[in-house]
Amino acid sequence: MAAATEGYSPTIALDGARKQRGNLTQARIRWMILGVVIGFMLVGGRLVQLGMVETDQTIEGQARDVITATRPPILDRNGLEMAVDIRVPSLYAEPRRIIDVEEAVQKLRTVLPDLSETWLRNRLTGDKGFVWVQRELTPAIQDQVMRLGIPGIDFITESKRFYPAMNEAAHILGSTNVDNQGIAGIERHMDTESVALLQELGLARGNALTPVELSVDMRVQHVLHDQLVDAMTRYQAVAAAGVMMDIYTGEIVALASVPDFNPNEPASALVKDTFNRITSGIFEPGSIFKTVTIAGALDSGAVRATDQFDARYGIRFGRYTIDDFHGKHRIMSLSEIYKYSSNIGTIRIMQAMGKDNFRDFLGRMKFDQRVEFELPEMRVPTVPKTLSEVGAATASFGHGLSVSPLHMVTAYGALVNGGNYIAPTLYKRSVAEAEPLYERVVTPQTSEVMRYLMRLNALEGSGSQMNRAALGYRAGGKTGTAEKVVDGRYSSSKVTNFFASAFPLDNPRYAIVIMVDEPKAENPQSGTTAGWNAGHLTGRLIQRVAPMLGVAPDFSEALDRQIVPPALR
Amino acid sequence: MIRNINIFLIFASIVMLAGVYALKFSIEGTAAERTALTATISEQEGKLSLLKADWAVLNQPGYIDPIVRRHEAELEIAAVRQEQFGSFAALPMRPAKPDSAAMDALFEAIAMGIDPIDAILELEGIE
């Protein structure tokens, strides 16, 4: 047993020093690896955690691009700014960083007393990262607020649209909302075209956008607006509007309608009656439509410029008789019918042409559809699809159908420019660019007779008031006094007056339509018919704008004789 | 040998470390400068946009017209009338023959030492 025990003496296993050290090193390496792995796992875990967190980018991220999104400046045809972007400070708050809401509210209200106290308190309480307090302030207010030194309140610079011409071109420009998006007028049109896309892509930043050039001449626009505002007081009218077009290019040189609004305060556009009467107002045009009827009849060949018409008696339709306002009641030539604005004569001319041909001609002149134009504010004209005998008779002198003044100026443009219909535009367009768009509506010969008739009316007819003011500028046109429908009847005291004209008629360049709504007599010696207000206004307008447009006055009578077509000499 | 190399390497790394830090700080400085400049530029662009808007307002016919009206009486100005326009075609033709007698008289006077311009200058009070 002992031997056995002896034989089995416990073995003392001693590791060599080298081996011992090796084991220790291995253990250390393992610990190190573990440490490193844990370290990497920590870093990795943190990375994953960071990746999961949604950072609050509402202000520093994309939002900044949107609020500083700029719009291209709008220039008139001479390069004068009509709309520019300005950078204005906007006040925002970070409620989670505000320490004392009550103090912040009291302090802010010392600078911005318009803010409601409860609204502001609710706005600043909470754990939100960003809230607007008030947008588009002035640099002076920014200074004052900064001096208050409230933590969690700061400013950011925003782009804001500014219209230096104030009210003057309001209906052309329209306006933009607080986010710099167009909500009316040409601004809206620009958005539908391209600007919105640019802003979305984030390209519309800084002032790098190419300016948009309009066809409008601000000098002419100013004179027109000035005259219209003047007409409101001079004739105590409820409204006045005017439009002027280059007849060869279709460019709108001026377009205004009062009452209007200030595009810098878009809310002022919501006031009643500030709509654009040129494009979105439709009216019975009255006698200015006779020009269209006569042109159509001449062009159809059914009537010649030398023809005579029986205007001795009123024309009966059942119970109604249509008679003349300035009744002559005799046999009249075509030019006399135009000069005396004879309803009877115009009906006879229309009847010679035939009512269906007349309706076709209205379609050819595009009176039954919207005018192709940039402004989104448009109304569809009301022109009957087929005309009855009575309907055609009243339509021939501009009653029983409603069109916009823009229709009329385009039609007049086509009738005097040699017979080519050209859709109006607010963008710059050269004659070469416009020519492919021409649509022939009447022959050059008809156009020649129309020029003569319009000039004749200025020299001898209802346009003489206009001619007296615009002497030397060879202007001519037609008056139209349309009675308003009051309680289902035509009222003789409430009228809408028009004057449609063109100048200089020896070589016409511009067509104008002026409208004065419900005018009263300027003085006891004057009347309320169109020649006294819309006509005279046109004369004053031409007198002031013709030199700006490079039309020199010429008093020689040879020019007027030249306008007379050979057949009538 | 190795010891020397090590010492050299240690010094080299210290120098490079210092260099890298210097570079880092200078870059940070430049970046800060750039940020400041960007801020200044954007602020100045904002001011410029306001100035441009001001200028556009001052240039508007609608702004100038009332000023002109206010000073109409004082400056004796009025809107141009049609009769005031002229053209080269409206100018009278040059007389067919020059007025030789008057020219002779003028040249003789100058030759005698009397310059008619002197009389005008004297009248105007110009020496």
XYZ file of C-alpha atoms in Angstrom:
696
model
C 0.000 0.000 0.000
C 2.811 2.188 1.093
C 4.730 0.973 -1.905
C 1.708 1.647 -3.900
C 1.438 5.025 -2.422
C 5.116 5.427 -2.816
C 4.937 4.331 -6.388
C 2.274 6.872 -6.914
C 4.053 9.823 -5.511
C 2.265 12.896 -6.543
C 3.779 14.280 -9.650
C 4.764 17.852 -9.366
C 4.173 19.352 -12.679
C 6.068 22.529 -12.999
C 5.631 24.605 -16.028
C 8.699 26.151 -17.380
C 9.005 29.884 -16.948
C 8.721 30.382 -20.709
C 5.504 28.417 -20.929
C 4.071 30.259 -17.971
C 4.767 33.591 -19.567
C 3.299 32.349 -22.827
C 0.039 31.464 -21.108
C -0.117 34.798 -19.404
C 0.484 36.610 -22.697
C -2.235 34.596 -24.379
C -4.665 35.480 -21.609
C -3.710 39.140 -21.947
C -4.186 39.021 -25.714
C -7.611 37.488 -25.210
C -8.547 40.236 -22.788
C -7.240 42.785 -25.179
C -9.243 41.314 -28.069
C -12.314 41.277 -25.875
C -11.709 44.897 -24.945
C -11.198 45.921 -28.542
C -14.303 44.013 -29.671
C -16.363 45.634 -26.921
C -14.949 48.987 -27.909
C -15.866 48.470 -31.548
C -19.285 47.200 -30.573
C -19.857 50.321 -28.529
C -18.838 52.522 -31.421
C -20.926 50.479 -33.846
C -23.913 50.522 -31.541
C -23.656 54.251 -31.168
C -23.495 54.591 -34.944
C -26.638 52.526 -35.347
C -28.296 54.575 -32.631
C -27.310 57.814 -34.373
C -28.611 56.416 -37.620
C -31.981 55.732 -36.027
C -32.366 59.222 -34.570
C -34.410 61.601 -36.696
C -32.739 64.940 -36.513
C -34.854 68.056 -36.401
C -34.108 69.664 -39.764
C -37.207 71.788 -40.076
C -35.271 74.994 -40.114
C -31.671 74.196 -40.975
C -32.456 71.675 -43.666
C -34.740 72.012 -46.622
C -37.056 74.553 -45.034
C -34.413 77.211 -45.468
C -34.356 76.651 -49.215
C -38.079 77.073 -49.428
C -38.276 80.300 -47.468
C -35.357 81.928 -49.232
C -36.644 80.802 -52.613
C -36.418 83.780 -54.898
C -38.446 84.747 -57.915
C -37.015 86.342 -61.015
C -37.360 90.122 -61.081
C -40.013 91.414 -63.461
C -38.994 94.267 -65.733
C -41.042 96.426 -68.043
C -40.107 96.719 -71.715
C -37.552 99.438 -70.940
C -35.880 97.529 -68.120
C -37.563 99.281 -65.220
C -38.249 96.990 -62.263
C -41.889 96.138 -61.722
C -41.309 93.433 -59.120
C -38.175 92.656 -57.103
C -37.220 90.364 -54.242
C -36.176 91.893 -50.975
C -34.658 90.095 -47.998
C -36.572 90.696 -44.832
C -36.121 89.298 -41.340
C -38.738 86.923 -39.975
C -39.093 86.223 -36.266
C -39.140 82.632 -35.058
C -38.918 80.951 -31.662
C -37.597 77.678 -30.305
C -40.051 77.001 -27.439
C -37.921 74.242 -25.927
C -35.121 76.710 -25.316
C -37.265 79.457 -23.823
C -36.668 79.638 -20.111
C -39.346 82.031 -18.939
C -42.319 82.072 -21.314
C -44.143 84.793 -19.397
C -41.165 87.135 -19.556
C -40.677 86.433 -23.259
C -44.338 87.177 -23.977
C -44.263 90.481 -22.081
C -41.022 91.600 -23.663
C -42.051 90.661 -27.206
C -45.296 92.527 -26.852
C -43.418 95.743 -26.100
C -42.036 95.633 -29.643
C -44.888 93.844 -31.405
C -48.021 95.076 -29.628
C -50.261 93.697 -32.391
C -49.672 90.137 -31.263
C -52.387 88.697 -29.073
C -51.074 87.833 -25.615
C -52.818 84.465 -25.263
C -51.927 83.446 -28.788
C -48.285 84.289 -28.169
C -48.240 82.435 -24.839
C -49.667 79.296 -26.436
C -47.223 79.646 -29.276
C -44.158 79.846 -27.039
C -45.159 77.119 -24.575
C -44.342 73.531 -25.311
C -41.431 71.451 -26.487
C -41.387 72.334 -30.147
C -38.135 73.038 -31.941
C -39.401 75.747 -34.221
C -42.406 78.048 -34.539
C -42.936 81.215 -36.553
C -43.842 84.225 -34.436
C -44.214 86.829 -37.160
C -42.916 86.795 -40.684
C -41.589 89.561 -42.892
C -40.722 92.323 -40.455
C -38.515 95.349 -40.913
C -34.834 95.597 -40.002
C -35.734 98.220 -37.365
C -37.999 95.783 -35.534
C -35.309 93.133 -35.830
C -32.900 95.435 -33.975
C -35.394 96.143 -31.226
C -36.205 92.483 -30.689
C -32.521 91.521 -30.632
C -31.959 94.162 -27.953
C -34.549 92.470 -25.734
C -32.153 89.541 -25.478
C -34.736 86.788 -25.045
C -33.184 83.302 -25.286
C -34.794 81.009 -27.839
C -35.981 83.866 -30.059
C -34.180 84.549 -33.294
C -34.507 85.873 -36.815
C -34.094 84.293 -40.180
C -33.886 86.135 -43.470
C -36.645 85.463 -45.933
C -37.277 86.537 -49.493
C -40.273 88.734 -49.997
C -41.785 90.081 -53.177
C -41.934 93.845 -53.483
C -43.756 95.841 -56.147
C -42.216 99.322 -56.437
C -45.021 100.610 -58.663
C -47.559 99.971 -55.872
C -51.074 100.010 -57.351
C -50.163 101.011 -60.855
C -49.676 97.658 -62.504
C -51.541 95.643 -59.883
C -53.743 93.696 -62.261
C -50.889 92.782 -64.545
C -48.543 91.639 -61.798
C -51.010 90.023 -59.452
C -49.375 89.091 -56.168
C -47.595 86.394 -54.202
C -48.335 84.762 -50.874
C -46.086 84.707 -47.811
C -44.205 81.686 -49.196
C -43.354 83.623 -52.371
C -45.685 81.644 -54.586
C -47.691 83.493 -57.219
C -51.392 83.658 -56.429
C -52.638 86.026 -59.124
C -51.720 87.819 -62.312
C -48.507 87.216 -64.203
C -46.857 85.916 -61.007
C -49.296 83.028 -61.027
C -48.660 82.438 -64.700
C -44.896 82.386 -64.158
C -45.359 79.720 -61.505
C -47.344 77.470 -63.775
C -44.677 77.947 -66.419
C -41.365 77.374 -64.754
C -40.598 79.157 -61.522
C -42.352 76.638 -59.289
C -40.283 73.857 -60.773
C -37.078 75.823 -60.249
C -37.988 76.482 -56.641
C -38.777 72.829 -56.068
C -35.432 71.769 -57.444
C -33.778 74.282 -55.138
C -32.260 76.191 -58.046
C -34.153 79.381 -57.404
C -31.850 80.765 -54.767
C -29.779 83.907 -54.653
C -30.363 86.574 -57.225
C -29.204 84.549 -60.162
C -32.526 84.217 -61.950
C -32.865 85.792 -65.367
C -35.308 88.698 -65.203
C -38.641 88.338 -66.940
C -39.287 91.102 -69.437
C -42.865 92.158 -69.934
C -44.330 94.013 -72.876
C -45.689 96.702 -70.565
C -44.278 100.207 -70.766
C -44.425 101.614 -67.239
C -44.555 105.203 -68.480
C -47.646 104.489 -70.542
C -49.029 102.345 -67.757
C -48.610 105.240 -65.333
C -50.391 107.697 -67.628
C -53.231 105.248 -68.212
C -53.616 104.529 -64.503
C -53.406 108.221 -63.698
C -56.126 109.040 -66.240
C -58.366 106.242 -65.004
C -58.047 107.381 -61.391
C -58.751 110.905 -62.559
C -61.853 109.665 -64.428
C -63.189 108.154 -61.211
C -63.433 111.599 -59.632
C -63.993 113.642 -62.767
C -67.024 111.612 -63.873
C -67.865 110.112 -60.460
C -67.718 106.710 -62.120
C -67.941 103.449 -60.192
C -65.088 101.973 -62.187
C -62.811 102.638 -65.113
C -60.498 100.432 -67.104
C -58.275 100.653 -70.122
C -55.979 98.566 -72.245
C -53.543 99.443 -74.989
C -52.068 96.973 -77.437
C -49.404 96.997 -80.103
C -51.436 95.823 -83.090
C -48.589 94.150 -84.963
C -47.080 92.140 -82.123
C -50.078 91.763 -79.821
C -47.990 93.120 -76.936
C -50.051 94.747 -74.217
C -48.377 98.102 -73.628
C -50.617 99.103 -70.740
C -53.492 97.510 -68.890
C -55.211 98.977 -65.869
C -58.494 98.748 -64.070
C -59.624 100.856 -61.128
C -60.585 100.349 -58.354
C -57.481 98.267 -57.874
C -55.350 96.937 -55.039
C -51.834 97.190 -53.720
C -49.973 93.979 -54.571
C -47.663 94.620 -51.608
C -50.677 93.962 -49.393
C -52.339 90.980 -51.048
C -55.274 91.244 -48.660
C -56.322 94.495 -50.351
C -57.108 92.435 -53.487
C -59.989 90.816 -51.642
C -61.929 94.068 -51.422
C -65.062 94.035 -53.548
C -64.931 95.440 -57.089
C -61.168 95.280 -57.467
C -61.355 92.595 -60.149
C -59.626 93.083 -63.457
C -62.328 94.506 -65.703
C -60.247 94.128 -68.827
C -59.892 90.358 -68.711
C -62.343 89.031 -66.155
C -65.164 91.515 -66.680
C -67.583 90.853 -69.499
C -69.835 93.618 -70.722
C -72.250 94.367 -73.513
C -69.910 96.346 -75.718
C -72.559 98.617 -77.227
C -71.836 100.618 -80.352
C -68.106 99.881 -80.440
C -69.283 96.525 -81.769
C -70.610 98.204 -84.920
C -67.050 98.397 -86.187
C -66.910 94.598 -86.080
C -70.299 94.206 -87.822
C -69.404 96.620 -90.598
C -65.973 95.033 -91.083
C -67.584 91.596 -91.351
C -70.150 92.772 -93.884
C -67.535 94.580 -95.973
C -65.281 91.564 -95.874
C -68.031 89.157 -96.939
C -68.502 91.244 -100.072
C -72.229 91.644 -99.393
C -71.728 95.332 -98.715
C -69.470 97.858 -100.357
C -68.089 101.004 -98.770
C -70.034 103.121 -101.244
C -73.457 101.536 -100.562
C -76.507 103.413 -99.274
C -78.890 102.058 -96.669
C -82.445 102.923 -95.756
C -82.512 104.204 -92.184
C -85.738 106.149 -92.436
C -87.812 104.006 -90.130
C -87.111 101.953 -87.066
C -87.014 98.217 -87.524
C -89.900 96.297 -85.972
C -89.486 92.875 -84.387
C -92.912 91.873 -83.103
C -93.762 94.383 -80.402
C -90.371 96.024 -80.315
C -89.011 98.686 -82.581
C -85.298 99.346 -82.725
C -84.570 102.986 -83.400
C -81.573 105.285 -83.478
C -80.196 107.308 -80.596
C -79.152 110.243 -82.750
C -82.036 109.659 -85.202
C -81.434 110.999 -88.713
C -84.179 108.963 -90.340
C -83.021 109.198 -93.894
C -81.146 107.163 -96.439
C -77.543 107.047 -95.320
C -74.246 105.926 -96.770
C -72.146 103.367 -94.924
C -69.765 105.982 -93.556
C -72.693 108.077 -92.314
C -74.131 105.041 -90.527
C -70.809 104.655 -88.743
C -70.439 108.355 -88.081
C -73.929 108.795 -86.631
C -73.776 105.364 -85.006
C -77.079 104.322 -86.572
C -78.571 101.153 -85.112
C -81.014 100.829 -88.015
C -78.272 101.163 -90.587
C -76.062 98.634 -88.790
C -78.918 96.115 -88.709
C -79.442 96.643 -92.444
C -75.747 96.049 -93.058
C -75.826 92.895 -90.934
C -78.952 91.689 -92.748
C -77.265 92.217 -96.119
C -74.527 89.909 -94.897
C -76.946 87.357 -93.409
C -77.220 86.462 -89.736
C -75.451 83.126 -90.090
C -72.527 84.684 -91.900
C -72.469 87.323 -89.169
C -72.342 84.635 -86.482
C -69.553 82.854 -88.375
C -67.626 86.093 -88.527
C -67.956 86.521 -84.744
C -66.514 83.019 -84.400
C -63.662 83.909 -86.732
C -62.890 86.972 -84.603
C -62.888 84.621 -81.569
C -65.625 86.441 -79.709
C -67.098 83.137 -78.542
C -64.051 81.887 -76.679
C -61.593 83.089 -74.108
C -58.780 85.263 -75.388
C -55.491 83.420 -75.294
C -53.703 85.435 -72.652
C -51.298 84.976 -69.755
C -53.445 86.335 -66.963
C -55.340 83.569 -65.173
C -58.249 85.866 -64.309
C -60.508 85.282 -67.279
C -64.173 84.913 -67.948
C -65.808 83.126 -70.831
C -67.718 85.584 -73.035
C -71.418 85.002 -73.580
C -72.216 84.981 -77.266
C -75.276 82.929 -78.366
C -74.386 79.810 -80.405
C -77.003 80.633 -83.010
C -78.571 84.016 -83.527
C -82.278 84.603 -83.999
C -83.399 87.470 -86.230
C -83.805 89.758 -83.226
C -80.667 88.385 -81.590
C -78.598 89.077 -84.673
C -80.103 92.560 -84.976
C -79.245 93.518 -81.400
C -75.857 91.790 -81.579
C -74.973 93.867 -84.640
C -74.874 96.965 -82.448
C -73.383 95.249 -79.444
C -76.316 94.225 -77.286
C -77.383 90.749 -76.245
C -73.809 89.518 -76.080
C -71.093 90.115 -73.518
C -67.391 90.146 -74.199
C -64.379 91.411 -72.305
C -62.624 94.670 -73.252
C -59.630 92.489 -74.100
C -61.704 90.855 -76.848
C -62.524 94.277 -78.198
C -58.962 95.583 -78.239
C -57.765 92.418 -79.977
C -60.547 92.718 -82.549
C -59.784 96.385 -83.187
C -56.123 95.516 -83.517
C -56.926 92.895 -86.138
C -59.261 95.234 -88.027
C -56.738 98.040 -88.397
C -53.458 96.147 -88.760
C -54.336 94.831 -92.196
C -56.676 92.080 -91.088
C -54.483 89.737 -89.032
C -55.728 88.398 -85.715
C -52.921 88.244 -83.181
C -53.523 86.997 -79.654
C -52.387 89.510 -77.032
C -49.442 88.785 -74.778
C -47.784 90.298 -71.722
C -44.318 89.100 -72.703
C -42.032 90.906 -75.081
C -42.545 89.794 -78.678
C -41.081 91.141 -81.875
C -42.979 91.513 -85.131
C -40.950 88.661 -86.600
C -41.978 86.395 -83.729
C -45.601 87.463 -84.024
C -45.984 87.021 -87.766
C -46.151 83.201 -87.759
C -49.030 83.503 -85.269
C -51.111 85.759 -87.495
C -54.535 84.501 -88.513
C -56.147 86.356 -91.366
C -59.664 87.473 -90.434
C -60.380 90.256 -92.940
C -58.760 91.430 -96.154
C -56.299 94.342 -96.185
C -58.853 96.299 -98.239
C -61.475 95.946 -95.500
C -58.887 96.984 -92.941
C -58.166 100.076 -95.013
C -61.847 101.073 -95.039
C -62.059 100.490 -91.273
C -59.132 102.828 -90.664
C -60.856 105.446 -92.759
C -64.176 105.032 -90.933
C -62.499 105.302 -87.540
C -60.610 108.403 -88.529
C -63.754 109.905 -90.054
C -65.601 109.340 -86.804
C -62.891 111.258 -84.971
C -62.994 114.133 -87.431
C -66.750 114.475 -87.851
C -68.519 112.014 -85.591
C -68.735 111.028 -81.960
C -64.966 110.848 -81.590
C -64.447 114.584 -82.019
C -64.038 115.111 -78.260
C -61.179 112.663 -78.366
C -59.667 114.208 -81.461
C -59.671 117.677 -79.924
C -57.393 116.475 -77.129
C -55.199 114.287 -79.312
C -54.888 116.718 -82.191
C -52.132 115.823 -84.599
C -51.820 112.175 -83.598
C -54.274 110.926 -86.267
C -56.299 108.952 -83.770
C -59.709 107.570 -84.558
C -62.243 105.338 -82.929
C -65.776 104.519 -82.060
C -67.856 105.371 -79.028
C -70.130 102.895 -77.344
C -72.716 103.725 -74.722
C -74.223 100.509 -73.444
C -77.226 100.804 -71.181
C -76.997 98.627 -68.118
C -79.623 96.088 -67.286
C -81.283 97.159 -64.040
C -84.111 94.926 -62.757
C -84.381 93.196 -66.109
C -84.688 96.392 -68.143
C -82.201 98.573 -69.916
C -81.715 101.686 -67.837
C -80.988 104.958 -69.566
C -79.368 106.553 -66.516
C -76.873 103.771 -65.769
C -74.562 103.185 -68.672
C -71.227 101.599 -69.394
C -69.234 103.731 -71.781
C -66.563 102.504 -74.135
C -64.208 104.088 -76.545
C -62.276 101.816 -78.864
C -59.641 103.475 -80.957
C -56.384 103.212 -82.809
C -53.590 105.644 -83.637
C -51.802 106.960 -85.707
C -54.262 105.841 -88.355
C -52.122 106.720 -91.367
C -49.761 103.974 -90.160
C -51.481 102.418 -87.150
C -49.432 101.051 -84.280
C -51.642 100.981 -81.175
C -55.202 100.010 -80.384
C -56.895 101.213 -77.212
C -60.104 100.338 -75.430
C -61.228 102.565 -72.577
C -64.179 101.798 -70.366
C -65.896 104.100 -67.875
C -68.603 102.510 -65.771
C -71.668 104.556 -64.760
C -70.207 107.995 -65.388
C -72.003 111.216 -64.590
C -71.722 114.428 -66.530
C -68.519 116.307 -65.751
C -70.304 119.680 -65.858
C -73.777 120.864 -66.918
C -72.582 121.506 -70.479
C -71.372 117.942 -71.029
C -73.270 114.715 -71.370
C -72.989 111.153 -70.166
C -72.485 109.522 -73.544
C -69.168 107.841 -74.255
C -67.678 110.696 -76.281
C -67.705 112.947 -73.229
C -65.889 110.599 -70.871
C -64.321 107.503 -72.406
C -63.658 109.424 -75.628
C -62.134 112.458 -74.008
C -60.086 110.263 -71.705
C -58.683 108.425 -74.729
C -57.753 111.768 -76.260
C -55.902 112.895 -73.140
C -54.200 109.526 -72.935
C -52.994 109.634 -76.536
C -51.891 113.234 -76.121
C -49.556 112.194 -73.309
C -48.330 108.791 -74.444
C -47.841 109.328 -78.182
C -44.556 111.253 -77.716
C -43.293 108.521 -75.363
C -44.020 105.902 -77.993
C -42.235 107.837 -80.690
C -45.305 109.048 -82.559
C -44.708 112.604 -83.719
C -47.695 114.911 -84.198
C -48.472 115.954 -87.737
C -51.160 118.469 -88.556
C -51.093 118.187 -92.341
C -54.481 117.393 -93.826
C -52.842 115.449 -96.625
C -52.406 112.556 -94.210
C -56.134 112.433 -93.506
C -56.903 112.586 -97.228
C -54.480 109.719 -97.763
C -56.424 107.491 -95.386
C -59.556 107.742 -97.550
C -59.744 104.581 -99.681
C -59.715 105.208 -103.456
C -63.344 104.077 -103.865
C -64.568 106.850 -101.566
C -62.469 109.728 -102.842
C 21.837 52.679 -34.022
C 18.213 51.785 -33.487
C 18.155 54.049 -30.513
C 19.233 56.966 -32.649
C 16.621 56.180 -35.234
C 13.993 55.997 -32.496
C 14.987 59.342 -31.092
C 14.884 60.797 -34.566
C 11.455 59.274 -35.191
C 10.106 60.587 -31.895
C 11.266 64.098 -32.738
C 9.951 63.787 -36.245
C 6.551 62.693 -35.003
C 6.455 65.549 -32.475
C 7.284 68.034 -35.213
C 4.699 66.529 -37.537
C 2.114 66.498 -34.786
C 2.748 70.150 -34.150
C 2.540 70.775 -37.892
C -0.738 68.915 -38.242
C -2.248 70.764 -35.305
C -1.101 74.090 -36.674
C -2.655 73.206 -40.004
C -5.865 72.124 -38.347
C -6.155 75.341 -36.398
C -5.347 77.467 -39.398
C -8.001 75.647 -41.399
C -10.490 76.171 -38.624
C -9.568 79.830 -38.624
C -10.029 80.037 -42.359
C -13.365 78.248 -42.121
C -14.526 80.668 -39.454
C -13.391 83.551 -41.629
C -15.275 82.066 -44.547
C -18.430 81.652 -42.492
C -18.136 85.233 -41.335
C -17.644 86.384 -44.911
C -20.626 84.367 -46.113
C -22.721 85.918 -43.386
C -21.500 89.410 -44.320
C -22.168 88.774 -47.995
C -25.649 87.507 -47.336
C -26.331 90.455 -45.052
C -25.020 92.868 -47.653
C -27.023 91.142 -50.362
C -30.069 91.698 -48.195
C -29.217 95.378 -47.820
C -28.492 95.589 -51.537
C -31.876 94.096 -52.332
C -33.473 96.791 -50.183
C -31.440 99.504 -51.897
C -32.388 98.130 -55.295
C -36.023 98.122 -54.276
C -35.655 101.724 -53.073
C -34.057 102.695 -56.357
C -36.826 100.973 -58.282
C -39.398 102.948 -56.293
C -37.577 106.221 -56.911
C -37.447 105.444 -60.635
C -41.140 104.745 -61.033
C -43.009 107.184 -63.254
C -45.726 107.026 -60.629
C -43.276 108.376 -58.048
C -41.672 111.021 -60.237
C -44.874 112.421 -61.721
C -46.252 113.899 -58.465
C -42.865 115.524 -57.785
C -42.922 117.124 -61.229
C -46.472 118.318 -60.618
C -45.480 119.886 -57.308
C -42.708 121.881 -58.929
C -44.552 122.838 -62.077
C -45.138 126.451 -61.044
C -41.732 127.025 -59.529
C -39.697 125.570 -62.366
C -42.049 126.900 -65.040
C -42.486 123.537 -66.692
C -45.543 122.032 -68.321
C -46.474 118.940 -70.233
C -45.300 119.068 -73.813
C -47.907 120.173 -76.334
C -48.301 118.891 -79.849
C -47.351 122.263 -81.357
C -43.938 122.135 -79.689
C -42.740 119.187 -81.747
C -40.676 119.920 -84.802
C -38.763 117.954 -87.357
C -35.808 118.492 -89.645
C -38.171 118.485 -92.599
C -40.016 121.431 -91.098
C -36.889 123.612 -90.970
C -36.795 126.297 -93.716
C -34.387 125.690 -96.548
C -31.128 127.600 -96.639
C -31.421 130.785 -98.710
C -30.464 130.164 -102.317
C -27.746 132.794 -102.306
C -25.585 133.798 -99.347
C -26.022 137.407 -98.243
C -22.676 138.491 -99.700
C -23.041 142.191 -98.890
C -23.471 141.492 -95.185
C -20.562 139.035 -95.216
C -18.345 141.628 -96.918
C -19.303 144.224 -94.344
C -18.463 141.763 -91.535
C -15.062 140.876 -92.951
C -14.238 144.537 -93.531
C -15.192 145.365 -89.981
C -12.957 142.565 -88.670
C -10.130 143.735 -90.910
C -10.507 147.205 -89.417
C -10.229 145.759 -85.945
C -13.866 145.927 -84.897
C -15.073 142.477 -83.928
C -18.866 142.446 -83.526
C -18.522 139.667 -80.955
C -16.776 142.122 -78.590
C -19.897 144.240 -78.428
C -21.972 141.176 -77.463
C -19.445 140.067 -74.861
C -19.352 143.533 -73.360
C -23.107 143.600 -73.214
C -23.129 140.269 -71.384
C -20.407 141.471 -69.052
C -17.872 138.837 -70.113
C -14.248 139.891 -70.452
